mmCIF file with all atom_site columns, C-alpha atoms in Angstrom:
data_model
loop_
_atom_site.group_PDB
_atom_site.id
_atom_site.type_symbol
_atom_site.label_atom_id
_atom_site.label_alt_id
_atom_site.label_comp_id
_atom_site.label_asym_id
_atom_site.label_entity_id
_atom_site.label_seq_id
_atom_site.pdbx_PDB_ins_code
_atom_site.Cartn_x
_atom_site.Cartn_y
_atom_site.Cartn_z
_atom_site.occupancy
_atom_site.B_iso_or_equiv
_atom_site.pdbx_formal_charge
_atom_site.auth_seq_id
_atom_site.auth_comp_id
_atom_site.auth_asym_id
_atom_site.auth_atom_id
_atom_site.pdbx_PDB_model_num
ATOM 1   C CA . UNK A 1 1   ? 0.014   0.035   0.007  1.00 0.00 ? 3   UNK A CA 1
ATOM 2   C CA . UNK A 1 2   ? 1.248   3.502   -0.822 1.00 0.00 ? 4   UNK A CA 1
ATOM 3   C CA . UNK A 1 3   ? 0.888   6.544   1.347  1.00 0.00 ? 5   UNK A CA 1
ATOM 4   C CA . UNK A 1 4   ? -1.913  8.943   0.483  1.00 0.00 ? 6   UNK A CA 1
ATOM 5   C CA . UNK A 1 5   ? -0.639  12.069  -1.303 1.00 0.00 ? 7   UNK A CA 1
ATOM 6   C CA . UNK A 1 6   ? -0.762  15.411  0.566  1.00 0.00 ? 8   UNK A CA 1
ATOM 7   C CA . UNK A 1 7   ? 0.844   18.702  -0.398 1.00 0.00 ? 9   UNK A CA 1
ATOM 8   C CA . UNK A 1 8   ? 3.972   19.303  1.620  1.00 0.00 ? 10  UNK A CA 1
ATOM 9   C CA . UNK A 1 9   ? 2.902   22.689  2.719  1.00 0.00 ? 11  UNK A CA 1
ATOM 10  C CA . UNK A 1 10  ? 0.087   25.224  2.559  1.00 0.00 ? 12  UNK A CA 1
ATOM 11  C CA . UNK A 1 11  ? -0.157  28.697  4.055  1.00 0.00 ? 13  UNK A CA 1
ATOM 12  C CA . UNK A 1 12  ? -2.663  31.388  4.779  1.00 0.00 ? 14  UNK A CA 1
ATOM 13  C CA . UNK A 1 13  ? -3.118  34.628  6.704  1.00 0.00 ? 15  UNK A CA 1
ATOM 14  C CA . UNK A 1 14  ? -5.128  34.910  9.920  1.00 0.00 ? 16  UNK A CA 1
ATOM 15  C CA . UNK A 1 15  ? -8.796  35.035  9.177  1.00 0.00 ? 17  UNK A CA 1
ATOM 16  C CA . UNK A 1 16  ? -8.490  33.469  5.777  1.00 0.00 ? 18  UNK A CA 1
ATOM 17  C CA . UNK A 1 17  ? -9.606  29.949  4.759  1.00 0.00 ? 19  UNK A CA 1
ATOM 18  C CA . UNK A 1 18  ? -7.371  27.216  3.410  1.00 0.00 ? 20  UNK A CA 1
ATOM 19  C CA . UNK A 1 19  ? -8.023  23.853  1.953  1.00 0.00 ? 21  UNK A CA 1
ATOM 20  C CA . UNK A 1 20  ? -5.600  20.974  1.845  1.00 0.00 ? 22  UNK A CA 1
ATOM 21  C CA . UNK A 1 21  ? -6.007  17.811  -0.162 1.00 0.00 ? 23  UNK A CA 1
ATOM 22  C CA . UNK A 1 22  ? -5.439  14.112  0.411  1.00 0.00 ? 24  UNK A CA 1
ATOM 23  C CA . UNK A 1 23  ? -5.358  11.986  -2.702 1.00 0.00 ? 25  UNK A CA 1
ATOM 24  C CA . UNK A 1 24  ? -5.595  8.228   -2.791 1.00 0.00 ? 26  UNK A CA 1
ATOM 25  C CA . UNK A 1 25  ? -7.103  5.622   -5.025 1.00 0.00 ? 27  UNK A CA 1
ATOM 26  C CA . UNK A 1 26  ? -10.336 3.769   -5.561 1.00 0.00 ? 28  UNK A CA 1
ATOM 27  C CA . UNK A 1 27  ? -9.034  1.154   -3.103 1.00 0.00 ? 29  UNK A CA 1
ATOM 28  C CA . UNK A 1 28  ? -8.719  3.532   -0.201 1.00 0.00 ? 30  UNK A CA 1
ATOM 29  C CA . UNK A 1 29  ? -10.084 7.103   -0.179 1.00 0.00 ? 31  UNK A CA 1
ATOM 30  C CA . UNK A 1 30  ? -12.486 6.413   -2.981 1.00 0.00 ? 32  UNK A CA 1
ATOM 31  C CA . UNK A 1 31  ? -13.813 3.163   -1.650 1.00 0.00 ? 33  UNK A CA 1
ATOM 32  C CA . UNK A 1 32  ? -15.709 4.295   1.458  1.00 0.00 ? 34  UNK A CA 1
ATOM 33  C CA . UNK A 1 33  ? -16.395 7.443   3.454  1.00 0.00 ? 35  UNK A CA 1
ATOM 34  C CA . UNK A 1 34  ? -13.823 6.433   6.059  1.00 0.00 ? 36  UNK A CA 1
ATOM 35  C CA . UNK A 1 35  ? -11.295 9.253   5.933  1.00 0.00 ? 37  UNK A CA 1
ATOM 36  C CA . UNK A 1 36  ? -10.047 10.905  9.108  1.00 0.00 ? 38  UNK A CA 1
ATOM 37  C CA . UNK A 1 37  ? -7.837  13.935  9.801  1.00 0.00 ? 39  UNK A CA 1
ATOM 38  C CA . UNK A 1 38  ? -5.302  14.668  12.553 1.00 0.00 ? 40  UNK A CA 1
ATOM 39  C CA . UNK A 1 39  ? -3.597  17.813  13.702 1.00 0.00 ? 41  UNK A CA 1
ATOM 40  C CA . UNK A 1 40  ? -0.094  17.551  15.184 1.00 0.00 ? 42  UNK A CA 1
ATOM 41  C CA . UNK A 1 41  ? 1.835   20.275  16.876 1.00 0.00 ? 43  UNK A CA 1
ATOM 42  C CA . UNK A 1 42  ? 5.583   19.852  17.247 1.00 0.00 ? 44  UNK A CA 1
ATOM 43  C CA . UNK A 1 43  ? 6.509   17.334  19.913 1.00 0.00 ? 45  UNK A CA 1
ATOM 44  C CA . UNK A 1 44  ? 2.887   16.442  20.538 1.00 0.00 ? 46  UNK A CA 1
ATOM 45  C CA . UNK A 1 45  ? 0.698   13.449  19.804 1.00 0.00 ? 47  UNK A CA 1
ATOM 46  C CA . UNK A 1 46  ? -1.743  13.783  16.898 1.00 0.00 ? 48  UNK A CA 1
ATOM 47  C CA . UNK A 1 47  ? -5.145  15.221  17.694 1.00 0.00 ? 49  UNK A CA 1
ATOM 48  C CA . UNK A 1 48  ? -8.309  13.706  16.253 1.00 0.00 ? 50  UNK A CA 1
ATOM 49  C CA . UNK A 1 49  ? -10.061 16.347  14.131 1.00 0.00 ? 51  UNK A CA 1
ATOM 50  C CA . UNK A 1 50  ? -12.364 14.756  11.551 1.00 0.00 ? 52  UNK A CA 1
ATOM 51  C CA . UNK A 1 51  ? -13.858 11.282  10.949 1.00 0.00 ? 53  UNK A CA 1
ATOM 52  C CA . UNK A 1 52  ? -15.958 9.681   8.236  1.00 0.00 ? 54  UNK A CA 1
ATOM 53  C CA . UNK A 1 53  ? -14.838 12.373  5.773  1.00 0.00 ? 55  UNK A CA 1
ATOM 54  C CA . UNK A 1 54  ? -16.690 15.326  7.329  1.00 0.00 ? 56  UNK A CA 1
ATOM 55  C CA . UNK A 1 55  ? -17.822 14.606  10.903 1.00 0.00 ? 57  UNK A CA 1
ATOM 56  C CA . UNK A 1 56  ? -16.337 16.532  13.796 1.00 0.00 ? 58  UNK A CA 1
ATOM 57  C CA . UNK A 1 57  ? -15.689 14.897  17.198 1.00 0.00 ? 59  UNK A CA 1
ATOM 58  C CA . UNK A 1 58  ? -17.049 16.693  20.224 1.00 0.00 ? 60  UNK A CA 1
ATOM 59  C CA . UNK A 1 59  ? -14.839 19.657  21.095 1.00 0.00 ? 61  UNK A CA 1
ATOM 60  C CA . UNK A 1 60  ? -13.402 20.263  17.694 1.00 0.00 ? 62  UNK A CA 1
ATOM 61  C CA . UNK A 1 61  ? -14.049 23.750  16.356 1.00 0.00 ? 63  UNK A CA 1
ATOM 62  C CA . UNK A 1 62  ? -16.608 24.100  13.550 1.00 0.00 ? 64  UNK A CA 1
ATOM 63  C CA . UNK A 1 63  ? -13.930 26.060  11.673 1.00 0.00 ? 65  UNK A CA 1
ATOM 64  C CA . UNK A 1 64  ? -12.660 22.618  10.592 1.00 0.00 ? 66  UNK A CA 1
ATOM 65  C CA . UNK A 1 65  ? -14.524 20.818  7.925  1.00 0.00 ? 67  UNK A CA 1
ATOM 66  C CA . UNK A 1 66  ? -13.971 17.850  5.638  1.00 0.00 ? 68  UNK A CA 1
ATOM 67  C CA . UNK A 1 67  ? -15.229 16.722  2.239  1.00 0.00 ? 69  UNK A CA 1
ATOM 68  C CA . UNK A 1 68  ? -14.470 14.227  -0.458 1.00 0.00 ? 70  UNK A CA 1
ATOM 69  C CA . UNK A 1 69  ? -14.777 13.925  -4.169 1.00 0.00 ? 71  UNK A CA 1
ATOM 70  C CA . UNK A 1 70  ? -13.801 10.724  -5.880 1.00 0.00 ? 72  UNK A CA 1
ATOM 71  C CA . UNK A 1 71  ? -10.370 9.632   -4.643 1.00 0.00 ? 73  UNK A CA 1
ATOM 72  C CA . UNK A 1 72  ? -9.472  12.996  -3.089 1.00 0.00 ? 74  UNK A CA 1
ATOM 73  C CA . UNK A 1 73  ? -10.498 14.088  0.441  1.00 0.00 ? 75  UNK A CA 1
ATOM 74  C CA . UNK A 1 74  ? -10.062 17.663  1.602  1.00 0.00 ? 76  UNK A CA 1
ATOM 75  C CA . UNK A 1 75  ? -9.767  19.519  4.891  1.00 0.00 ? 77  UNK A CA 1
ATOM 76  C CA . UNK A 1 76  ? -10.832 23.100  5.068  1.00 0.00 ? 78  UNK A CA 1
ATOM 77  C CA . UNK A 1 77  ? -9.958  25.475  7.916  1.00 0.00 ? 79  UNK A CA 1
ATOM 78  C CA . UNK A 1 78  ? -11.871 28.713  7.973  1.00 0.00 ? 80  UNK A CA 1
ATOM 79  C CA . UNK A 1 79  ? -11.039 31.836  9.979  1.00 0.00 ? 81  UNK A CA 1
ATOM 80  C CA . UNK A 1 80  ? -7.354  30.806  10.303 1.00 0.00 ? 82  UNK A CA 1
ATOM 81  C CA . UNK A 1 81  ? -5.825  31.355  13.710 1.00 0.00 ? 83  UNK A CA 1
ATOM 82  C CA . UNK A 1 82  ? -2.242  31.334  14.792 1.00 0.00 ? 84  UNK A CA 1
ATOM 83  C CA . UNK A 1 83  ? -2.817  28.094  16.798 1.00 0.00 ? 85  UNK A CA 1
ATOM 84  C CA . UNK A 1 84  ? -3.899  26.241  13.663 1.00 0.00 ? 86  UNK A CA 1
ATOM 85  C CA . UNK A 1 85  ? -0.201  26.232  12.563 1.00 0.00 ? 87  UNK A CA 1
ATOM 86  C CA . UNK A 1 86  ? 0.632   22.548  12.718 1.00 0.00 ? 88  UNK A CA 1
ATOM 87  C CA . UNK A 1 87  ? 1.090   19.467  10.612 1.00 0.00 ? 89  UNK A CA 1
ATOM 88  C CA . UNK A 1 88  ? -2.039  17.749  9.351  1.00 0.00 ? 90  UNK A CA 1
ATOM 89  C CA . UNK A 1 89  ? -2.412  14.137  8.391  1.00 0.00 ? 91  UNK A CA 1
ATOM 90  C CA . UNK A 1 90  ? -5.200  12.293  6.605  1.00 0.00 ? 92  UNK A CA 1
ATOM 91  C CA . UNK A 1 91  ? -5.874  8.578   7.100  1.00 0.00 ? 93  UNK A CA 1
ATOM 92  C CA . UNK A 1 92  ? -8.048  6.268   5.107  1.00 0.00 ? 94  UNK A CA 1
ATOM 93  C CA . UNK A 1 93  ? -9.573  2.829   5.352  1.00 0.00 ? 95  UNK A CA 1
ATOM 94  C CA . UNK A 1 94  ? -7.961  0.537   2.724  1.00 0.00 ? 96  UNK A CA 1
ATOM 95  C CA . UNK A 1 95  ? -9.549  -2.820  3.104  1.00 0.00 ? 97  UNK A CA 1
ATOM 96  C CA . UNK A 1 96  ? -8.192  -4.595  6.141  1.00 0.00 ? 98  UNK A CA 1
ATOM 97  C CA . UNK A 1 97  ? -5.512  -1.964  6.456  1.00 0.00 ? 99  UNK A CA 1
ATOM 98  C CA . UNK A 1 98  ? -5.207  1.717   7.107  1.00 0.00 ? 100 UNK A CA 1
ATOM 99  C CA . UNK A 1 99  ? -2.995  4.181   5.266  1.00 0.00 ? 101 UNK A CA 1
ATOM 100 C CA . UNK A 1 100 ? -1.845  7.682   6.304  1.00 0.00 ? 102 UNK A CA 1
ATOM 101 C CA . UNK A 1 101 ? -0.907  10.635  4.076  1.00 0.00 ? 103 UNK A CA 1
ATOM 102 C CA . UNK A 1 102 ? 2.546   12.067  4.168  1.00 0.00 ? 104 UNK A CA 1
ATOM 103 C CA . UNK A 1 103 ? 1.360   15.144  6.010  1.00 0.00 ? 105 UNK A CA 1
ATOM 104 C CA . UNK A 1 104 ? 0.896   18.861  5.182  1.00 0.00 ? 106 UNK A CA 1
ATOM 105 C CA . UNK A 1 105 ? 2.586   21.653  7.096  1.00 0.00 ? 107 UNK A CA 1
ATOM 106 C CA . UNK A 1 106 ? 0.240   24.528  7.589  1.00 0.00 ? 108 UNK A CA 1
ATOM 107 C CA . UNK A 1 107 ? 1.876   27.902  8.127  1.00 0.00 ? 109 UNK A CA 1
ATOM 108 C CA . UNK A 1 108 ? -0.194  30.859  9.375  1.00 0.00 ? 110 UNK A CA 1
ATOM 109 C CA . UNK A 1 109 ? 1.514   33.932  7.942  1.00 0.00 ? 111 UNK A CA 1
ATOM 110 C CA . UNK B 2 1   ? -12.149 9.646   29.792 1.00 0.00 ? 26  UNK B CA 1
ATOM 111 C CA . UNK B 2 2   ? -9.985  7.057   28.130 1.00 0.00 ? 27  UNK B CA 1
ATOM 112 C CA . UNK B 2 3   ? -6.272  7.438   28.506 1.00 0.00 ? 28  UNK B CA 1
ATOM 113 C CA . UNK B 2 4   ? -3.458  5.436   26.917 1.00 0.00 ? 29  UNK B CA 1
ATOM 114 C CA . UNK B 2 5   ? 0.161   5.212   28.043 1.00 0.00 ? 30  UNK B CA 1
ATOM 115 C CA . UNK B 2 6   ? 2.989   3.562   26.136 1.00 0.00 ? 31  UNK B CA 1
ATOM 116 C CA . UNK B 2 7   ? 5.892   2.002   27.981 1.00 0.00 ? 32  UNK B CA 1
ATOM 117 C CA . UNK B 2 8   ? 8.998   0.075   27.056 1.00 0.00 ? 33  UNK B CA 1
ATOM 118 C CA . UNK B 2 9   ? 12.777  0.361   26.477 1.00 0.00 ? 34  UNK B CA 1
ATOM 119 C CA . UNK B 2 10  ? 13.877  3.567   24.772 1.00 0.00 ? 35  UNK B CA 1
ATOM 120 C CA . UNK B 2 11  ? 16.949  1.916   23.213 1.00 0.00 ? 36  UNK B CA 1
ATOM 121 C CA . UNK B 2 12  ? 17.036  -1.338  21.326 1.00 0.00 ? 37  UNK B CA 1
ATOM 122 C CA . UNK B 2 13  ? 20.069  -2.906  19.595 1.00 0.00 ? 38  UNK B CA 1
ATOM 123 C CA . UNK B 2 14  ? 19.978  -3.740  15.877 1.00 0.00 ? 39  UNK B CA 1
ATOM 124 C CA . UNK B 2 15  ? 18.620  -7.214  15.108 1.00 0.00 ? 40  UNK B CA 1
ATOM 125 C CA . UNK B 2 16  ? 16.886  -7.460  18.466 1.00 0.00 ? 41  UNK B CA 1
ATOM 126 C CA . UNK B 2 17  ? 13.233  -7.199  19.314 1.00 0.00 ? 42  UNK B CA 1
ATOM 127 C CA . UNK B 2 18  ? 11.352  -3.957  20.114 1.00 0.00 ? 43  UNK B CA 1
ATOM 128 C CA . UNK B 2 19  ? 8.671   -4.552  22.807 1.00 0.00 ? 44  UNK B CA 1
ATOM 129 C CA . UNK B 2 20  ? 6.158   -1.961  23.828 1.00 0.00 ? 45  UNK B CA 1
ATOM 130 C CA . UNK B 2 21  ? 3.010   -2.050  26.007 1.00 0.00 ? 46  UNK B CA 1
ATOM 131 C CA . UNK B 2 22  ? 0.053   0.317   25.988 1.00 0.00 ? 47  UNK B CA 1
ATOM 132 C CA . UNK B 2 23  ? -1.824  0.611   29.250 1.00 0.00 ? 48  UNK B CA 1
ATOM 133 C CA . UNK B 2 24  ? -5.506  1.726   28.914 1.00 0.00 ? 49  UNK B CA 1
ATOM 134 C CA . UNK B 2 25  ? -7.336  3.504   31.657 1.00 0.00 ? 50  UNK B CA 1
ATOM 135 C CA . UNK B 2 26  ? -10.864 4.834   31.776 1.00 0.00 ? 51  UNK B CA 1
ATOM 136 C CA . UNK B 2 27  ? -12.231 2.228   29.432 1.00 0.00 ? 52  UNK B CA 1
ATOM 137 C CA . UNK B 2 28  ? -12.245 -1.566  29.450 1.00 0.00 ? 53  UNK B CA 1
ATOM 138 C CA . UNK B 2 29  ? -10.524 -3.079  26.404 1.00 0.00 ? 54  UNK B CA 1
ATOM 139 C CA . UNK B 2 30  ? -12.970 -5.954  26.641 1.00 0.00 ? 55  UNK B CA 1
ATOM 140 C CA . UNK B 2 31  ? -15.904 -3.608  26.017 1.00 0.00 ? 56  UNK B CA 1
ATOM 141 C CA . UNK B 2 32  ? -15.124 -3.230  22.383 1.00 0.00 ? 57  UNK B CA 1
ATOM 142 C CA . UNK B 2 33  ? -13.178 -0.970  19.982 1.00 0.00 ? 58  UNK B CA 1
ATOM 143 C CA . UNK B 2 34  ? -10.058 -1.853  18.179 1.00 0.00 ? 59  UNK B CA 1
ATOM 144 C CA . UNK B 2 35  ? -6.640  -0.797  19.414 1.00 0.00 ? 60  UNK B CA 1
ATOM 145 C CA . UNK B 2 36  ? -3.721  0.237   17.257 1.00 0.00 ? 61  UNK B CA 1
ATOM 146 C CA . UNK B 2 37  ? -0.074  1.152   17.025 1.00 0.00 ? 62  UNK B CA 1
ATOM 147 C CA . UNK B 2 38  ? 1.259   3.949   14.819 1.00 0.00 ? 63  UNK B CA 1
ATOM 148 C CA . UNK B 2 39  ? 4.825   5.184   14.464 1.00 0.00 ? 64  UNK B CA 1
ATOM 149 C CA . UNK B 2 40  ? 6.552   8.318   13.349 1.00 0.00 ? 65  UNK B CA 1
ATOM 150 C CA . UNK B 2 41  ? 10.231  8.377   12.399 1.00 0.00 ? 66  UNK B CA 1
ATOM 151 C CA . UNK B 2 42  ? 11.996  11.678  13.391 1.00 0.00 ? 67  UNK B CA 1
ATOM 152 C CA . UNK B 2 43  ? 10.933  14.422  11.049 1.00 0.00 ? 68  UNK B CA 1
ATOM 153 C CA . UNK B 2 44  ? 8.731   12.163  9.033  1.00 0.00 ? 69  UNK B CA 1
ATOM 154 C CA . UNK B 2 45  ? 5.017   11.265  8.764  1.00 0.00 ? 70  UNK B CA 1
ATOM 155 C CA . UNK B 2 46  ? 2.736   8.766   10.508 1.00 0.00 ? 71  UNK B CA 1
ATOM 156 C CA . UNK B 2 47  ? 2.789   5.069   9.625  1.00 0.00 ? 72  UNK B CA 1
ATOM 157 C CA . UNK B 2 48  ? 0.092   2.595   10.700 1.00 0.00 ? 73  UNK B CA 1
ATOM 158 C CA . UNK B 2 49  ? 1.684   -0.514  12.177 1.00 0.00 ? 74  UNK B CA 1
ATOM 159 C CA . UNK B 2 50  ? -1.318  -2.644  13.057 1.00 0.00 ? 75  UNK B CA 1
ATOM 160 C CA . UNK B 2 51  ? -4.617  -3.056  14.937 1.00 0.00 ? 76  UNK B CA 1
ATOM 161 C CA . UNK B 2 52  ? -5.952  -5.596  17.381 1.00 0.00 ? 77  UNK B CA 1
ATOM 162 C CA . UNK B 2 53  ? -9.418  -6.403  18.706 1.00 0.00 ? 78  UNK B CA 1
ATOM 163 C CA . UNK B 2 54  ? -10.020 -7.542  22.299 1.00 0.00 ? 79  UNK B CA 1
ATOM 164 C CA . UNK B 2 55  ? -10.658 -11.033 20.979 1.00 0.00 ? 80  UNK B CA 1
ATOM 165 C CA . UNK B 2 56  ? -7.106  -11.109 19.641 1.00 0.00 ? 81  UNK B CA 1
ATOM 166 C CA . UNK B 2 57  ? -7.860  -10.641 15.954 1.00 0.00 ? 82  UNK B CA 1
ATOM 167 C CA . UNK B 2 58  ? -5.057  -8.719  14.324 1.00 0.00 ? 83  UNK B CA 1
ATOM 168 C CA . UNK B 2 59  ? -4.505  -6.609  11.206 1.00 0.00 ? 84  UNK B CA 1
ATOM 169 C CA . UNK B 2 60  ? -0.992  -5.631  10.165 1.00 0.00 ? 85  UNK B CA 1
ATOM 170 C CA . UNK B 2 61  ? 0.649   -3.204  7.744  1.00 0.00 ? 86  UNK B CA 1
ATOM 171 C CA . UNK B 2 62  ? 1.756   -5.471  4.857  1.00 0.00 ? 87  UNK B CA 1
ATOM 172 C CA . UNK B 2 63  ? 5.138   -3.836  4.836  1.00 0.00 ? 88  UNK B CA 1
ATOM 173 C CA . UNK B 2 64  ? 5.758   -4.861  8.456  1.00 0.00 ? 89  UNK B CA 1
ATOM 174 C CA . UNK B 2 65  ? 3.662   -8.003  8.711  1.00 0.00 ? 90  UNK B CA 1
ATOM 175 C CA . UNK B 2 66  ? 6.578   -10.421 8.715  1.00 0.00 ? 91  UNK B CA 1
ATOM 176 C CA . UNK B 2 67  ? 8.167   -8.705  11.713 1.00 0.00 ? 92  UNK B CA 1
ATOM 177 C CA . UNK B 2 68  ? 5.199   -7.733  13.815 1.00 0.00 ? 93  UNK B CA 1
ATOM 178 C CA . UNK B 2 69  ? 3.150   -9.365  16.553 1.00 0.00 ? 94  UNK B CA 1
ATOM 179 C CA . UNK B 2 70  ? 0.454   -7.679  18.528 1.00 0.00 ? 95  UNK B CA 1
ATOM 180 C CA . UNK B 2 71  ? -1.309  -9.123  21.610 1.00 0.00 ? 96  UNK B CA 1
ATOM 181 C CA . UNK B 2 72  ? -3.867  -8.089  24.146 1.00 0.00 ? 97  UNK B CA 1
ATOM 182 C CA . UNK B 2 73  ? -4.121  -8.781  27.889 1.00 0.00 ? 98  UNK B CA 1
ATOM 183 C CA . UNK B 2 74  ? -7.624  -8.030  29.004 1.00 0.00 ? 99  UNK B CA 1
ATOM 184 C CA . UNK B 2 75  ? -6.888  -8.874  32.648 1.00 0.00 ? 100 UNK B CA 1
ATOM 185 C CA . UNK B 2 76  ? -4.350  -6.003  32.747 1.00 0.00 ? 101 UNK B CA 1
ATOM 186 C CA . UNK B 2 77  ? -6.327  -3.843  30.313 1.00 0.00 ? 102 UNK B CA 1
ATOM 187 C CA . UNK B 2 78  ? -3.365  -3.428  28.040 1.00 0.00 ? 103 UNK B CA 1
ATOM 188 C CA . UNK B 2 79  ? -2.119  -4.431  24.613 1.00 0.00 ? 104 UNK B CA 1
ATOM 189 C CA . UNK B 2 80  ? 1.379   -4.921  23.268 1.00 0.00 ? 105 UNK B CA 1
ATOM 190 C CA . UNK B 2 81  ? 3.587   -4.678  20.242 1.00 0.00 ? 106 UNK B CA 1
ATOM 191 C CA . UNK B 2 82  ? 6.647   -6.721  19.243 1.00 0.00 ? 107 UNK B CA 1
ATOM 192 C CA . UNK B 2 83  ? 8.738   -5.766  16.274 1.00 0.00 ? 108 UNK B CA 1
ATOM 193 C CA . UNK B 2 84  ? 11.416  -8.270  15.405 1.00 0.00 ? 109 UNK B CA 1
ATOM 194 C CA . UNK B 2 85  ? 14.840  -7.869  13.819 1.00 0.00 ? 110 UNK B CA 1
ATOM 195 C CA . UNK B 2 86  ? 14.925  -4.104  14.096 1.00 0.00 ? 111 UNK B CA 1
ATOM 196 C CA . UNK B 2 87  ? 17.205  -1.787  12.205 1.00 0.00 ? 112 UNK B CA 1
ATOM 197 C CA . UNK B 2 88  ? 17.980  1.911   12.403 1.00 0.00 ? 113 UNK B CA 1
ATOM 198 C CA . UNK B 2 89  ? 14.989  2.459   10.090 1.00 0.00 ? 114 UNK B CA 1
ATOM 199 C CA . UNK B 2 90  ? 12.721  1.420   12.963 1.00 0.00 ? 115 UNK B CA 1
ATOM 200 C CA . UNK B 2 91  ? 13.798  4.398   15.096 1.00 0.00 ? 116 UNK B CA 1
ATOM 201 C CA . UNK B 2 92  ? 10.602  6.327   15.711 1.00 0.00 ? 117 UNK B CA 1
ATOM 202 C CA . UNK B 2 93  ? 8.073   7.647   18.194 1.00 0.00 ? 118 UNK B CA 1
ATOM 203 C CA . UNK B 2 94  ? 5.636   4.898   18.715 1.00 0.00 ? 119 UNK B CA 1
ATOM 204 C CA . UNK B 2 95  ? 2.032   5.759   19.546 1.00 0.00 ? 120 UNK B CA 1
ATOM 205 C CA . UNK B 2 96  ? -0.825  3.538   20.749 1.00 0.00 ? 121 UNK B CA 1
ATOM 206 C CA . UNK B 2 97  ? -4.382  4.649   20.025 1.00 0.00 ? 122 UNK B CA 1
ATOM 207 C CA . UNK B 2 98  ? -8.025  3.531   20.236 1.00 0.00 ? 123 UNK B CA 1
ATOM 208 C CA . UNK B 2 99  ? -9.692  2.821   16.929 1.00 0.00 ? 124 UNK B CA 1
ATOM 209 C CA . UNK B 2 100 ? -13.490 2.962   16.631 1.00 0.00 ? 125 UNK B CA 1
ATOM 210 C CA . UNK B 2 101 ? -15.446 1.097   13.957 1.00 0.00 ? 126 UNK B CA 1
ATOM 211 C CA . UNK B 2 102 ? -15.204 4.166   11.676 1.00 0.00 ? 127 UNK B CA 1
ATOM 212 C CA . UNK B 2 103 ? -11.469 3.419   11.180 1.00 0.00 ? 128 UNK B CA 1
ATOM 213 C CA . UNK B 2 104 ? -10.320 6.655   12.870 1.00 0.00 ? 129 UNK B CA 1
ATOM 214 C CA . UNK B 2 105 ? -8.047  6.910   15.873 1.00 0.00 ? 130 UNK B CA 1
ATOM 215 C CA . UNK B 2 106 ? -9.985  8.900   18.471 1.00 0.00 ? 131 UNK B CA 1
ATOM 216 C CA . UNK B 2 107 ? -7.667  8.712   21.513 1.00 0.00 ? 132 UNK B CA 1
ATOM 217 C CA . UNK B 2 108 ? -3.840  8.559   21.432 1.00 0.00 ? 133 UNK B CA 1
ATOM 218 C CA . UNK B 2 109 ? -1.097  7.950   23.937 1.00 0.00 ? 134 UNK B CA 1
ATOM 219 C CA . UNK B 2 110 ? 1.585   10.569  24.349 1.00 0.00 ? 135 UNK B CA 1
ATOM 220 C CA . UNK B 2 111 ? 4.059   8.484   22.315 1.00 0.00 ? 136 UNK B CA 1
ATOM 221 C CA . UNK B 2 112 ? 7.402   6.957   23.251 1.00 0.00 ? 137 UNK B CA 1
ATOM 222 C CA . UNK B 2 113 ? 10.682  7.360   21.368 1.00 0.00 ? 138 UNK B CA 1
ATOM 223 C CA . UNK B 2 114 ? 12.475  4.110   20.513 1.00 0.00 ? 139 UNK B CA 1
ATOM 224 C CA . UNK B 2 115 ? 15.958  4.400   19.190 1.00 0.00 ? 140 UNK B CA 1
ATOM 225 C CA . UNK B 2 116 ? 17.644  1.468   17.459 1.00 0.00 ? 141 UNK B CA 1
ATOM 226 C CA . UNK B 2 117 ? 21.374  1.711   17.925 1.00 0.00 ? 142 UNK B CA 1
ATOM 227 C CA . UNK B 2 118 ? 24.256  -0.374  19.164 1.00 0.00 ? 143 UNK B CA 1
#
């Protein structure tokens, strides 16, 4: 299994919206609505942000939203804040296995 | 609130076996959910290692399957990872996490750094 493809970096100014992508195949991202997203600050464990493509766990800001089209899932963060600066990882069901993306570094300018 | 805590040696010699345990509190492993291991080499991304159910059913990353064994001890409410014949490429922060049926990881341990070096 190959890692899902994420852009290495994205950036935006405070208050703006950004969208980052997560591209897989019909065997993983495209097969089911079982994509999740994680936020990771330096030296910290990943934080659970989105599940089943676009659902938010309790306690996660509604500034974070997810969607999917075909084999590509996307994470959108609206109203960017300084604390959103972090690495973001997508993860997808892939049959009996799971596969992560390579990660995207979000810089808040 | 469920909490997970990894434990094990921080240094393992090449060709030896990496052994880690994840202690779960605030939730009984026997009640359900799957439980997983994920690792992150320094400066790199996340890699799924494998998942285990409380019954002992296991699912492994195909790239690691020949070297990995996961087990669960419901009496101690913990699960474990063994990675055999390690090399420097296995140096990473190892995380344990809870995996609901939606294939996400909703609760994570703090992670433990394991270095493979002689």
